[in-house]
Coordinates of C-alpha atoms in Angstrom, one line a residue:
Chain U
M1 CA 52.3 36.0 50.2
R2 CA 51.3 36.5 46.7
F3 CA 48.6 33.8 47.1
R4 CA 46.8 35.9 49.7
K5 CA 46.0 38.6 47.2
L6 CA 43.9 36.1 45.2
S7 CA 40.1 36.4 45.6
L8 CA 38.2 33.4 46.9
E9 CA 37.1 32.6 43.4
Q10 CA 40.5 32.8 42.0
K11 CA 41.5 30.5 44.7
N12 CA 38.8 28.0 44.0
R13 CA 40.0 27.7 40.4
Y14 CA 43.2 26.2 41.6
Y15 CA 41.7 24.0 44.0
G16 CA 40.5 21.9 41.2
I17 CA 44.0 20.5 40.6
Y18 CA 43.9 18.7 44.1
F19 CA 40.9 16.7 42.9
I20 CA 42.5 15.8 39.7
L21 CA 45.8 14.9 41.5
P22 CA 45.2 11.0 42.0
W23 CA 44.1 10.8 38.4
L24 CA 47.0 12.8 37.2
I25 CA 49.5 10.7 39.0
G26 CA 47.9 7.6 37.6
F27 CA 48.0 9.1 34.1
L28 CA 51.7 10.0 34.3
F29 CA 53.0 6.7 35.8
L30 CA 50.3 4.1 34.7
F31 CA 49.6 5.5 31.2
L32 CA 52.1 8.0 29.8
V33 CA 55.2 6.3 30.9
P34 CA 54.2 2.9 29.8
L35 CA 53.0 4.5 26.5
I36 CA 56.6 5.9 25.7
A37 CA 58.1 2.7 27.0
S38 CA 55.9 0.6 24.7
F39 CA 57.0 2.7 21.9
R40 CA 60.6 2.1 22.8
Y41 CA 60.0 -1.5 23.1
S42 CA 58.6 -1.6 19.7
L43 CA 61.7 -0.4 18.3
S44 CA 64.0 -2.9 20.1
N45 CA 64.5 -6.5 20.9
L46 CA 63.4 -7.1 24.4
Q47 CA 65.0 -10.1 26.5
V48 CA 63.5 -10.8 29.8
T49 CA 66.4 -11.8 32.3
N50 CA 66.4 -12.7 36.0
E51 CA 67.0 -9.0 36.9
G52 CA 64.4 -7.5 34.8
F53 CA 65.1 -7.0 31.0
T54 CA 67.6 -5.8 28.4
L55 CA 66.7 -3.8 25.5
N56 CA 68.6 -3.8 22.2
H57 CA 67.7 -1.1 19.7
I58 CA 66.9 -2.6 16.4
G59 CA 65.1 0.2 14.6
W60 CA 62.0 -0.4 12.7
S61 CA 62.5 -4.1 12.0
N62 CA 59.7 -5.2 14.4
Y63 CA 57.2 -3.2 12.3
R64 CA 58.7 -4.7 9.2
E65 CA 58.4 -8.1 10.5
A66 CA 54.7 -7.6 11.5
L67 CA 53.8 -6.2 8.2
L68 CA 55.9 -8.2 5.7
S69 CA 56.8 -11.5 7.2
H70 CA 54.3 -12.4 10.0
E71 CA 52.0 -15.2 8.9
S72 CA 48.7 -13.6 9.8
Y73 CA 49.0 -10.1 11.2
L74 CA 48.1 -8.2 8.2
R75 CA 45.2 -10.5 7.4
T76 CA 43.8 -10.4 10.9
L77 CA 44.1 -6.7 11.0
T78 CA 42.2 -6.1 7.7
G79 CA 39.6 -8.7 8.9
S80 CA 38.9 -6.8 12.0
L81 CA 38.7 -3.5 10.1
L82 CA 36.2 -5.0 7.6
N83 CA 34.1 -6.5 10.4
I84 CA 34.1 -3.2 12.2
G85 CA 33.0 -1.4 9.0
V86 CA 30.2 -3.9 8.5
N87 CA 29.1 -4.0 12.1
T88 CA 29.3 -0.6 13.4
P89 CA 26.4 1.0 11.3
L90 CA 24.3 -1.9 12.1
I91 CA 24.8 -1.7 15.9
V92 CA 24.2 2.1 15.9
I93 CA 20.9 1.8 13.8
F94 CA 19.8 -1.2 15.7
S95 CA 20.4 0.4 19.2
L96 CA 18.7 3.7 18.1
F97 CA 15.6 1.7 16.9
F98 CA 15.3 -0.3 20.0
A99 CA 16.0 2.8 22.2
V100 CA 13.0 4.6 20.5
L101 CA 10.9 1.3 20.9
L102 CA 11.8 1.0 24.5
N103 CA 11.1 4.7 25.2
Q104 CA 7.5 4.2 24.2
K105 CA 4.8 3.4 26.8
F106 CA 3.4 -0.2 26.8
R107 CA 2.9 -3.0 29.3
G108 CA 5.9 -4.7 30.5
R109 CA 8.2 -2.0 29.5
I110 CA 10.3 -2.5 32.7
L111 CA 10.8 -6.1 32.1
A112 CA 11.7 -5.4 28.4
R113 CA 14.3 -2.8 29.5
A114 CA 15.7 -5.1 32.1
I115 CA 16.2 -7.9 29.4
F116 CA 17.7 -5.6 26.9
F117 CA 20.4 -4.3 29.3
L118 CA 21.4 -7.8 30.3
P119 CA 24.1 -7.8 27.5
V120 CA 25.7 -5.0 29.2
I121 CA 26.5 -7.4 32.0
L122 CA 26.8 -10.8 30.5
A123 CA 28.4 -10.2 27.0
S124 CA 31.6 -8.6 28.0
G125 CA 35.0 -10.4 28.4
I126 CA 35.5 -14.0 28.7
I127 CA 31.8 -15.0 28.6
A128 CA 31.5 -13.9 25.0
S129 CA 34.6 -15.7 23.9
I130 CA 33.5 -19.0 25.6
E131 CA 30.1 -18.5 24.0
S132 CA 31.2 -19.0 20.4
G133 CA 32.0 -22.3 19.3
D134 CA 30.8 -24.3 22.3
L135 CA 30.0 -27.8 21.4
M136 CA 27.0 -28.6 23.6
Q137 CA 25.3 -25.3 22.7
S138 CA 25.6 -26.1 19.0
V139 CA 24.5 -29.6 19.5
V140 CA 21.4 -28.4 21.1
S141 CA 20.7 -25.7 18.6
N142 CA 21.3 -28.0 15.6
A143 CA 19.0 -30.5 17.1
S144 CA 16.3 -27.8 17.5
E145 CA 16.7 -26.7 13.9
T146 CA 16.4 -30.2 12.5
T147 CA 13.3 -31.1 14.4
G148 CA 11.9 -28.0 12.9
G149 CA 11.3 -26.2 16.3
G150 CA 10.5 -22.5 16.0
L151 CA 13.3 -22.0 18.4
A152 CA 16.0 -22.1 15.9
I153 CA 17.2 -18.7 14.6
M154 CA 15.6 -18.0 11.3
D155 CA 17.3 -19.6 8.3
N156 CA 17.0 -16.8 5.7
L157 CA 18.0 -18.7 2.7
E158 CA 14.8 -18.4 0.9
L159 CA 14.4 -14.8 1.8
T160 CA 17.6 -14.1 0.2
V161 CA 16.7 -15.9 -3.1
M162 CA 13.3 -13.9 -3.0
L163 CA 15.1 -10.7 -2.6
V164 CA 17.7 -11.2 -5.1
E165 CA 15.2 -12.2 -7.7
S166 CA 13.0 -9.2 -6.9
G167 CA 15.9 -7.1 -8.4
M168 CA 17.8 -6.0 -5.4
S169 CA 21.7 -5.8 -5.6
V170 CA 23.3 -8.8 -4.3
T171 CA 25.7 -7.2 -2.1
F172 CA 23.1 -5.3 -0.3
V173 CA 20.8 -8.4 0.2
E174 CA 23.8 -10.3 1.6
Y175 CA 24.6 -7.5 4.0
L176 CA 21.0 -7.5 5.3
T177 CA 20.7 -11.2 5.6
G178 CA 24.0 -11.3 7.2
A179 CA 22.9 -8.9 9.7
V180 CA 20.0 -11.1 10.6
S181 CA 22.2 -14.2 11.1
R182 CA 24.6 -12.2 13.1
I183 CA 21.8 -10.7 15.3
Y184 CA 23.1 -12.2 18.5
E185 CA 26.5 -10.6 18.0
I186 CA 24.9 -7.2 17.2
I187 CA 22.6 -7.4 20.2
S188 CA 25.3 -8.3 22.6
Q189 CA 27.4 -5.4 21.6
S190 CA 24.7 -2.8 21.7
G191 CA 23.6 -2.8 25.4
V192 CA 25.6 0.3 26.4
Q193 CA 24.6 2.0 23.2
I194 CA 20.8 1.4 23.8
L195 CA 21.4 2.9 27.3
I196 CA 23.0 6.0 26.2
F197 CA 20.4 6.5 23.4
L198 CA 17.6 6.1 25.9
A199 CA 19.1 8.7 28.3
G200 CA 19.1 10.9 25.3
L201 CA 15.6 10.4 24.3
Q202 CA 14.5 11.1 27.8
S203 CA 16.1 14.5 27.7
I204 CA 14.2 15.6 24.7
S205 CA 11.5 18.1 25.7
P206 CA 8.1 16.6 25.3
S207 CA 6.8 20.1 24.2
L208 CA 8.5 19.7 21.0
Y209 CA 6.5 16.7 20.2
E210 CA 3.4 18.4 21.3
A211 CA 4.0 21.3 19.1
A212 CA 4.6 19.1 16.1
K213 CA 1.5 17.1 16.8
I214 CA -0.6 20.3 16.9
E215 CA 0.9 21.2 13.5
G216 CA -0.4 17.9 12.3
S217 CA 2.9 15.8 11.9
T218 CA 2.8 12.0 11.9
G219 CA 5.0 10.0 14.3
Y220 CA 7.2 9.1 11.2
E221 CA 7.8 12.8 10.5
A222 CA 8.3 13.6 14.1
F223 CA 11.0 11.0 14.3
W224 CA 13.0 12.4 11.4
K225 CA 12.3 16.1 12.2
I226 CA 12.6 16.1 16.0
T227 CA 14.2 12.8 17.3
F228 CA 16.9 12.3 14.9
P229 CA 18.5 15.8 15.0
M230 CA 18.1 16.0 18.7
I231 CA 19.9 12.6 19.2
S232 CA 22.5 13.3 16.5
P233 CA 25.3 14.2 18.9
L234 CA 24.7 10.9 20.7
I235 CA 24.8 9.0 17.4
L236 CA 28.4 10.4 17.1
T237 CA 29.3 9.3 20.7
N238 CA 28.0 5.9 20.1
L239 CA 29.7 5.6 16.8
V240 CA 33.1 6.3 18.6
Y241 CA 32.1 4.0 21.4
T242 CA 31.2 1.1 19.1
I243 CA 34.5 1.3 17.1
I244 CA 36.5 1.4 20.2
D245 CA 34.6 -1.2 21.8
S246 CA 34.7 -3.7 18.8
F247 CA 38.4 -3.0 18.3
I248 CA 38.9 -4.1 21.8
R249 CA 37.2 -7.5 21.6
D250 CA 38.4 -8.7 18.2
E251 CA 40.8 -11.1 16.9
T252 CA 43.7 -8.7 16.5
S253 CA 44.0 -7.8 20.2
R254 CA 43.9 -11.5 20.9
M255 CA 46.9 -12.0 18.7
I256 CA 48.8 -9.1 20.3
V257 CA 48.3 -10.6 23.7
D258 CA 49.3 -14.2 22.6
T259 CA 52.5 -12.6 20.8
A260 CA 53.5 -11.1 24.1
F261 CA 52.6 -13.8 26.7
Q262 CA 52.9 -16.9 24.8
S263 CA 55.7 -16.5 22.3
F264 CA 57.3 -13.9 24.6
D265 CA 58.1 -11.6 21.7
F266 CA 57.3 -8.4 23.5
G267 CA 59.0 -6.1 21.0
L268 CA 56.9 -7.6 18.1
S269 CA 53.8 -7.4 20.2
A270 CA 54.3 -3.7 21.0
A271 CA 55.0 -3.0 17.3
M272 CA 51.8 -4.8 16.4
A273 CA 49.8 -2.8 19.1
W274 CA 51.3 0.5 17.9
M275 CA 50.3 -0.1 14.4
Y276 CA 46.9 -1.3 15.6
F277 CA 46.5 2.0 17.5
A278 CA 47.4 4.0 14.4
V279 CA 44.8 2.2 12.5
I280 CA 42.1 2.9 15.2
A281 CA 43.0 6.4 15.3
I282 CA 42.7 6.9 11.6
V283 CA 39.4 5.0 11.4
L284 CA 38.0 7.2 14.3
W285 CA 39.3 10.5 12.8
V286 CA 37.7 9.6 9.4
T287 CA 34.3 8.8 11.1
T288 CA 34.2 11.7 13.4
A289 CA 35.3 14.0 10.4
I290 CA 32.5 12.8 8.4
V291 CA 29.7 12.6 11.0
S292 CA 30.3 15.6 13.0
R293 CA 29.5 17.8 10.1
K294 CA 26.0 16.4 10.0
V295 CA 25.5 16.6 13.7
F296 CA 22.9 19.0 15.1
Y297 CA 23.7 20.9 18.2
Q298 CA 21.1 22.8 19.9
D299 CA 23.1 25.5 21.4
Chain V
M1 CA -19.3 18.8 28.8
K2 CA -22.9 17.9 29.0
S3 CA -24.1 21.4 28.1
E4 CA -21.9 21.4 25.1
V5 CA -23.4 18.1 23.8
A6 CA -26.8 19.4 24.5
A7 CA -26.2 22.5 22.6
E8 CA -25.3 20.5 19.6
G9 CA -28.3 18.5 20.0
Q10 CA -26.7 15.1 19.8
P11 CA -26.4 12.7 22.6
V12 CA -22.9 11.2 23.6
K13 CA -23.7 7.7 22.5
E14 CA -24.9 8.8 19.1
R15 CA -21.9 10.9 18.3
W16 CA -19.7 8.0 19.4
L17 CA -21.5 5.5 16.9
Q18 CA -21.2 8.0 14.2
R19 CA -17.5 8.2 14.8
K20 CA -17.2 4.6 14.8
A21 CA -19.0 4.4 11.4
S22 CA -16.3 6.6 9.7
A23 CA -13.5 4.9 7.9
S24 CA -10.9 7.0 9.4
Y25 CA -11.7 5.8 12.9
W26 CA -11.1 2.2 11.9
L27 CA -8.0 3.1 9.9
E28 CA -6.6 4.7 13.1
A29 CA -7.6 1.9 15.2
A30 CA -6.0 -0.7 12.8
K31 CA -2.7 1.4 12.5
K32 CA -2.5 1.5 16.3
W33 CA -3.1 -2.1 16.8
S34 CA -0.9 -3.4 14.0
W35 CA 1.9 -1.2 15.5
M36 CA 1.3 -2.7 18.8
I37 CA 1.6 -6.3 17.5
V38 CA 4.6 -5.4 15.5
R39 CA 6.3 -3.9 18.5
F40 CA 5.3 -6.7 20.7
V41 CA 6.9 -9.2 18.1
L42 CA 10.0 -7.3 17.8
I43 CA 10.6 -6.7 21.6
F44 CA 9.7 -10.4 22.3
G45 CA 11.8 -11.8 19.6
I46 CA 14.9 -9.9 20.6
S47 CA 14.5 -10.6 24.3
F48 CA 14.2 -14.2 23.4
I49 CA 17.5 -14.0 21.5
I50 CA 19.2 -12.4 24.5
I51 CA 17.8 -14.9 27.0
Y52 CA 18.2 -17.9 24.7
P53 CA 22.0 -18.6 25.7
I54 CA 21.1 -18.4 29.3
L55 CA 18.3 -20.8 28.9
L56 CA 20.6 -23.0 27.0
K57 CA 23.1 -23.0 29.8
L58 CA 20.5 -23.8 32.3
S59 CA 19.2 -26.8 30.4
I60 CA 22.7 -28.1 29.8
A61 CA 23.8 -27.6 33.6
F62 CA 20.8 -29.7 34.9
K63 CA 21.7 -32.7 32.6
S64 CA 23.3 -35.7 33.8
R65 CA 26.0 -37.7 32.0
E66 CA 23.6 -40.3 30.6
D67 CA 21.5 -37.4 29.2
L68 CA 24.4 -36.3 26.9
Y69 CA 24.2 -39.6 24.9
D70 CA 20.5 -39.9 24.9
S71 CA 19.4 -38.7 21.6
M72 CA 15.9 -38.0 23.0
V73 CA 17.1 -35.4 25.3
I74 CA 17.5 -32.1 23.8
W75 CA 16.1 -29.4 25.9
V76 CA 14.5 -31.0 29.0
P77 CA 16.8 -33.5 30.8
R78 CA 15.3 -36.8 31.7
A79 CA 16.8 -36.9 35.0
L80 CA 17.1 -33.5 36.6
T81 CA 20.4 -33.5 38.5
L82 CA 22.4 -31.0 40.6
E83 CA 25.5 -33.1 40.0
N84 CA 27.2 -30.6 37.7
F85 CA 26.7 -27.7 40.1
K86 CA 28.2 -29.8 43.0
L87 CA 31.1 -30.8 40.8
V88 CA 31.8 -27.2 40.0
Y89 CA 31.3 -26.1 43.4
Q90 CA 33.9 -28.5 44.9
A91 CA 36.4 -28.7 42.1
M92 CA 36.7 -24.9 41.6
N93 CA 36.7 -24.2 45.2
Y94 CA 33.8 -21.9 44.5
P95 CA 33.2 -20.2 47.8
A96 CA 36.7 -19.1 48.0
V97 CA 36.8 -17.9 44.3
L98 CA 33.3 -16.2 45.0
L99 CA 34.7 -14.4 48.0
N100 CA 37.9 -13.3 46.2
T101 CA 36.0 -12.1 43.2
L102 CA 33.4 -10.1 45.4
L103 CA 36.2 -8.5 47.4
L104 CA 38.4 -7.6 44.4
S105 CA 35.3 -6.2 42.4
G106 CA 34.0 -4.3 45.5
V107 CA 37.3 -2.8 46.4
V108 CA 38.1 -1.8 42.7
M109 CA 34.5 -0.5 42.5
C110 CA 34.9 1.8 45.6
L111 CA 38.4 3.1 44.7
T112 CA 37.5 3.7 41.0
T113 CA 34.4 5.7 41.9
L114 CA 36.2 7.7 44.4
T115 CA 39.1 8.6 42.1
C116 CA 36.7 9.3 39.2
V117 CA 34.3 11.3 41.2
L118 CA 37.2 13.6 42.3
A119 CA 38.8 13.9 38.9
G120 CA 35.4 14.5 37.1
Y121 CA 34.6 17.3 39.6
G122 CA 37.9 18.8 39.2
F123 CA 37.7 18.7 35.4
S124 CA 34.2 20.2 35.5
R125 CA 35.4 23.2 37.7
I126 CA 38.9 23.8 37.0
R127 CA 39.8 26.9 34.8
I128 CA 43.5 27.2 34.5
R129 CA 45.7 27.3 31.5
G130 CA 46.2 23.8 30.1
S131 CA 43.1 22.4 31.7
G132 CA 41.7 21.6 28.3
L133 CA 44.8 19.8 27.4
L134 CA 44.3 17.7 30.7
F135 CA 40.8 16.8 29.7
A136 CA 42.0 15.8 26.3
A137 CA 44.4 13.5 27.9
V138 CA 41.3 11.8 29.6
I139 CA 39.8 11.2 26.1
F140 CA 43.1 10.0 25.0
T141 CA 43.2 7.2 27.7
I142 CA 39.7 6.1 26.4
L143 CA 41.0 5.9 22.7
V144 CA 44.4 4.1 23.2
P145 CA 43.7 0.4 23.4
T146 CA 45.0 -1.2 26.6
H147 CA 47.1 -3.7 24.5
T148 CA 49.4 -0.8 23.6
I149 CA 50.6 -0.3 27.1
M150 CA 50.1 -3.9 28.3
V151 CA 53.8 -5.0 28.1
P152 CA 55.3 -2.0 30.0
L153 CA 52.5 -2.2 32.5
Y154 CA 53.3 -5.9 33.2
L155 CA 57.1 -5.5 33.4
N156 CA 56.4 -2.5 35.7
F157 CA 54.3 -4.5 38.2
K158 CA 56.6 -7.5 37.8
S159 CA 59.5 -5.3 39.2
F160 CA 57.5 -2.7 41.1
D161 CA 59.3 0.3 42.5
I162 CA 58.6 3.8 43.6
F163 CA 61.7 5.9 42.9
G164 CA 63.9 3.0 44.0
L165 CA 62.5 2.9 47.6
F166 CA 61.7 -0.8 47.7
A167 CA 65.0 -1.6 46.1
L168 CA 66.7 0.4 48.7
M169 CA 64.8 -1.4 51.6
R170 CA 64.7 -4.8 50.4
G171 CA 67.5 -5.0 48.1
E172 CA 65.3 -5.8 45.2
P173 CA 62.0 -4.4 43.7
L174 CA 58.7 -5.9 44.6
N175 CA 57.1 -8.5 42.2
L176 CA 53.4 -7.6 42.3
I177 CA 52.4 -10.2 39.7
N178 CA 49.9 -12.7 41.1
T179 CA 48.7 -10.4 43.9
Y180 CA 45.9 -8.1 44.0
W181 CA 48.0 -5.0 44.1
P182 CA 48.0 -4.1 40.5
F183 CA 44.3 -3.9 40.4
I184 CA 44.1 -1.9 43.6
L185 CA 46.8 0.5 42.5
S186 CA 45.4 1.1 39.1
A187 CA 41.9 1.6 40.4
A188 CA 43.0 4.0 43.1
L189 CA 44.9 5.9 40.4
G190 CA 42.0 5.9 38.1
M191 CA 43.7 3.8 35.4
G192 CA 41.8 0.6 35.7
V193 CA 39.1 -0.8 33.3
K194 CA 37.5 1.9 31.2
T195 CA 38.2 4.5 33.9
G196 CA 38.4 7.2 31.2
L197 CA 34.8 6.7 30.4
Y198 CA 33.8 7.2 34.1
V199 CA 35.8 10.5 34.4
Y200 CA 34.0 11.6 31.2
I201 CA 30.6 10.6 32.7
F202 CA 31.3 12.6 36.0
R203 CA 32.6 15.6 34.4
Q204 CA 29.4 15.8 32.1
F205 CA 27.4 15.2 35.1
F206 CA 29.0 18.0 37.2
K207 CA 28.7 20.3 34.2
G208 CA 25.0 20.0 34.6
I209 CA 24.9 21.1 38.3
P210 CA 24.7 24.9 38.6
R211 CA 27.5 26.7 40.3
E212 CA 25.0 28.7 42.2
I213 CA 24.5 25.8 44.7
E214 CA 28.2 25.9 45.4
E215 CA 28.5 29.6 45.6
A216 CA 25.7 29.6 48.2
A217 CA 27.8 27.3 50.3
Y218 CA 30.8 29.5 49.9
V219 CA 28.6 32.5 51.0
D220 CA 27.7 30.5 54.1
G221 CA 31.3 30.0 54.9
A222 CA 32.0 26.5 53.8
N223 CA 35.5 25.9 52.2
Y224 CA 36.1 24.2 48.9
F225 CA 36.2 20.7 50.3
A226 CA 33.4 21.1 52.7
T227 CA 31.2 22.3 49.9
F228 CA 32.3 19.3 47.8
M229 CA 31.5 16.8 50.5
R230 CA 28.3 18.3 51.7
V231 CA 26.8 19.9 48.7
V232 CA 28.1 18.5 45.4
L233 CA 28.5 14.8 46.4
P234 CA 25.0 14.2 47.7
N235 CA 23.7 15.5 44.3
A236 CA 25.8 13.2 42.4
V237 CA 24.3 9.9 43.7
P238 CA 22.7 8.9 40.4
A239 CA 26.0 9.3 38.4
M240 CA 27.8 7.4 41.1
V241 CA 25.4 4.5 41.1
T242 CA 25.8 4.2 37.4
V243 CA 29.6 4.3 37.6
M244 CA 29.7 1.9 40.5
L245 CA 27.6 -0.7 38.8
F246 CA 29.7 -0.4 35.6
S247 CA 32.8 -0.8 37.4
F248 CA 31.7 -3.6 39.5
V249 CA 30.4 -5.6 36.5
W250 CA 33.3 -4.8 34.2
Q251 CA 35.8 -5.8 36.9
W252 CA 33.9 -9.0 37.5
N253 CA 33.9 -9.9 33.9
D254 CA 37.4 -8.7 32.9
S255 CA 39.6 -11.4 31.8
F256 CA 42.2 -9.3 30.2
F257 CA 43.8 -7.8 33.3
T258 CA 43.1 -10.8 35.5
N259 CA 44.9 -13.1 33.0
M260 CA 47.7 -10.9 32.9
Y261 CA 48.3 -9.9 36.4
L262 CA 47.2 -13.4 38.1
N263 CA 49.0 -16.6 37.2
E264 CA 46.6 -18.7 39.1
P265 CA 42.8 -18.7 38.6
K266 CA 41.8 -16.9 41.8
V267 CA 38.8 -14.9 40.5
M268 CA 35.7 -15.8 38.5
S269 CA 36.8 -14.6 35.1
S270 CA 40.1 -16.3 35.1
M271 CA 38.6 -19.5 36.7
M272 CA 36.1 -20.0 33.8
A273 CA 38.7 -20.4 31.2
S274 CA 40.2 -23.4 32.8
S275 CA 37.3 -24.9 34.6
A276 CA 36.7 -27.9 32.5
Y277 CA 40.3 -29.2 32.8
S278 CA 40.4 -28.6 36.5
I279 CA 37.2 -30.5 36.9
A280 CA 38.7 -33.3 35.0
T281 CA 41.7 -33.4 37.2
F282 CA 39.5 -33.2 40.4
L283 CA 37.3 -36.2 39.2
S284 CA 40.3 -38.3 38.2
G285 CA 42.3 -37.8 41.3
G286 CA 45.5 -37.2 39.3
G287 CA 45.6 -40.4 37.3
Q288 CA 46.8 -39.8 33.8
A289 CA 44.6 -42.3 32.0
E290 CA 41.5 -41.3 34.0
M291 CA 42.1 -37.7 33.2
A292 CA 42.6 -38.4 29.7
R293 CA 39.1 -40.2 29.6
Y294 CA 37.4 -37.0 30.9
V295 CA 39.3 -34.7 28.7
Q296 CA 38.7 -36.6 25.5
D297 CA 35.1 -36.5 26.0
P298 CA 34.1 -33.3 24.4
F299 CA 30.5 -33.4 25.6
F300 CA 31.5 -33.7 29.1
M301 CA 33.9 -30.9 28.9
S302 CA 31.4 -28.7 27.3
M303 CA 28.9 -29.5 29.9
M304 CA 31.3 -28.4 32.7
M305 CA 32.3 -25.3 30.8
N306 CA 28.6 -24.3 30.5
T307 CA 27.8 -25.1 34.2
S308 CA 30.8 -23.1 35.4
V309 CA 29.9 -20.1 33.2
L310 CA 26.4 -20.2 34.6
M311 CA 27.7 -20.3 38.1
A312 CA 30.2 -17.4 37.5
I313 CA 27.5 -15.2 36.2
L314 CA 24.8 -16.3 38.6
P315 CA 25.8 -13.8 41.3
L316 CA 25.8 -11.0 38.7
I317 CA 22.3 -11.9 37.6
I318 CA 21.1 -12.2 41.1
L319 CA 22.6 -8.6 41.7
Y320 CA 21.2 -7.4 38.5
L321 CA 17.7 -8.5 39.6
F322 CA 18.0 -6.2 42.6
V323 CA 19.6 -3.1 41.2
Q324 CA 18.1 -3.4 37.7
R325 CA 15.4 -0.6 38.0
H326 CA 17.9 1.6 39.7
F327 CA 20.4 1.1 37.0
V328 CA 18.2 2.2 34.2
E329 CA 16.8 5.2 36.0
S330 CA 20.2 6.4 37.2
V331 CA 21.6 6.2 33.7
E332 CA 18.7 8.4 32.5
R333 CA 19.3 10.8 35.3
S334 CA 23.0 10.8 35.4
G335 CA 23.2 13.2 32.5
L336 CA 25.5 10.9 30.6
V337 CA 24.1 12.8 27.6
G338 CA 25.1 16.2 28.7

């Protein structure tokens, strides 16, 4: 009876819960419960038997094993971290640059956009993992390289020497040339980011640019004074997306899967996954804390 | 225009010539042209790098076995052949796998979109205590890597039960591994591949739709659900197209869940990993020595691998050709940016 006294608007407020309900059930039973279970497994020794499984509580020894006595966990984890530290800025800068390019008007823009979003479709999942280290492909590209075909991806040894001799710091030069050699990897990971940036660029009001032009600004100035601040919230979004995405496709996650389904050490695998999650959380927290201070919000 | 020119006493052509004579005009033109060239080179180069692997696969897939050992052949095969495609088609049971994958991706796509559009709308309109916390939970599902909950999920589906109902009826819990139920269940409950992202997209989108539209519907006597179906949903088509495309493609390519839930390669993404071996088995007809001959030839194995990857992504590429324009536009309009 109390329900009747609510006004229509008040009632509508509560109707929202019906819409969330399917998701909420999924969240509880396919996310929260498994998450807690996973934490319990990480503290135990899990034996799969005919009627399900048995758990023996063994404290933190799975964590200890992963950190102190597993032959490659720590090394792989730091490797993935380093990789992400190197790749993430490159991916974000690259995708911003090309989103700006693709946003300009030129002939063949539709075709160029279509090609740039191909990686969204092709470079996820198993295709990417087959891609690397395929014999025939390396044979063909080696052959193209030795025959001096312009098709081979640029060998930038000479450029490196030149840059170092002109007095740039070696680490920086290596970073840059490394980026050039890993260009495929970077492109294949930046499809979604370009899409997000492009959507953001479209939503910047053209009158801002018009006003700037009347005041006599150049395109370069307009980019740094208008485009960059307006798009900065999306830079944060893309940073977070890139970090999560690269964590999901790296070496460590493969190791976690292998530990569970090939050596059937479910407890160890869960412990590895939890530490992995902790590392991701820290990385994300630090990044957002640093970047969000610089982000410009219009409203 | 003409009177203006006449007033200044200069014919149009003369003024134009004068402008051309000035240095700044040429500087501007040079700047414009050089930027155009730089842009063209950049975009062309990157496009090439993106397409390169596909070209490479195409070139490899059309080669015959003789071409593999012919050092003259690098890109263009000497004898164009469809043999590889035929082999993959027969050995992999391609039509059945294609149908399975299409059905699975299609069903998952519909269910995911449905659940996520509901949840996204709910989150954008709900204003009760704790709703902020609930949305934080959505973000949380995006952040937690699937690997963390992989083992419990697997065990869950291995002996699946809803409050002991199945155990009561059948005496033992259901084993859903190697069926499509895990995918359907997690899609219907909004916990499939990257679903947190979809809920987020929908919520951002619905936040951009003014409440006044719904209020107008309430005034006209529509209830909450009718308003959603008749007023809100038709407006959400761009966001829905985006999410449908993403969920279809990501389900198609997903190898993590398919390898975990399915023991046999029934769908494209899990088929690809083992394709070369099954083709070798198919060719040798079960003989050990024969089989070894194929498996030990790395060139042949690699050629088969490339062909089957090509055939697995071919439907996607064809699909993409059709919806590509829609894809780009819908993402721009879906207010992903919010």
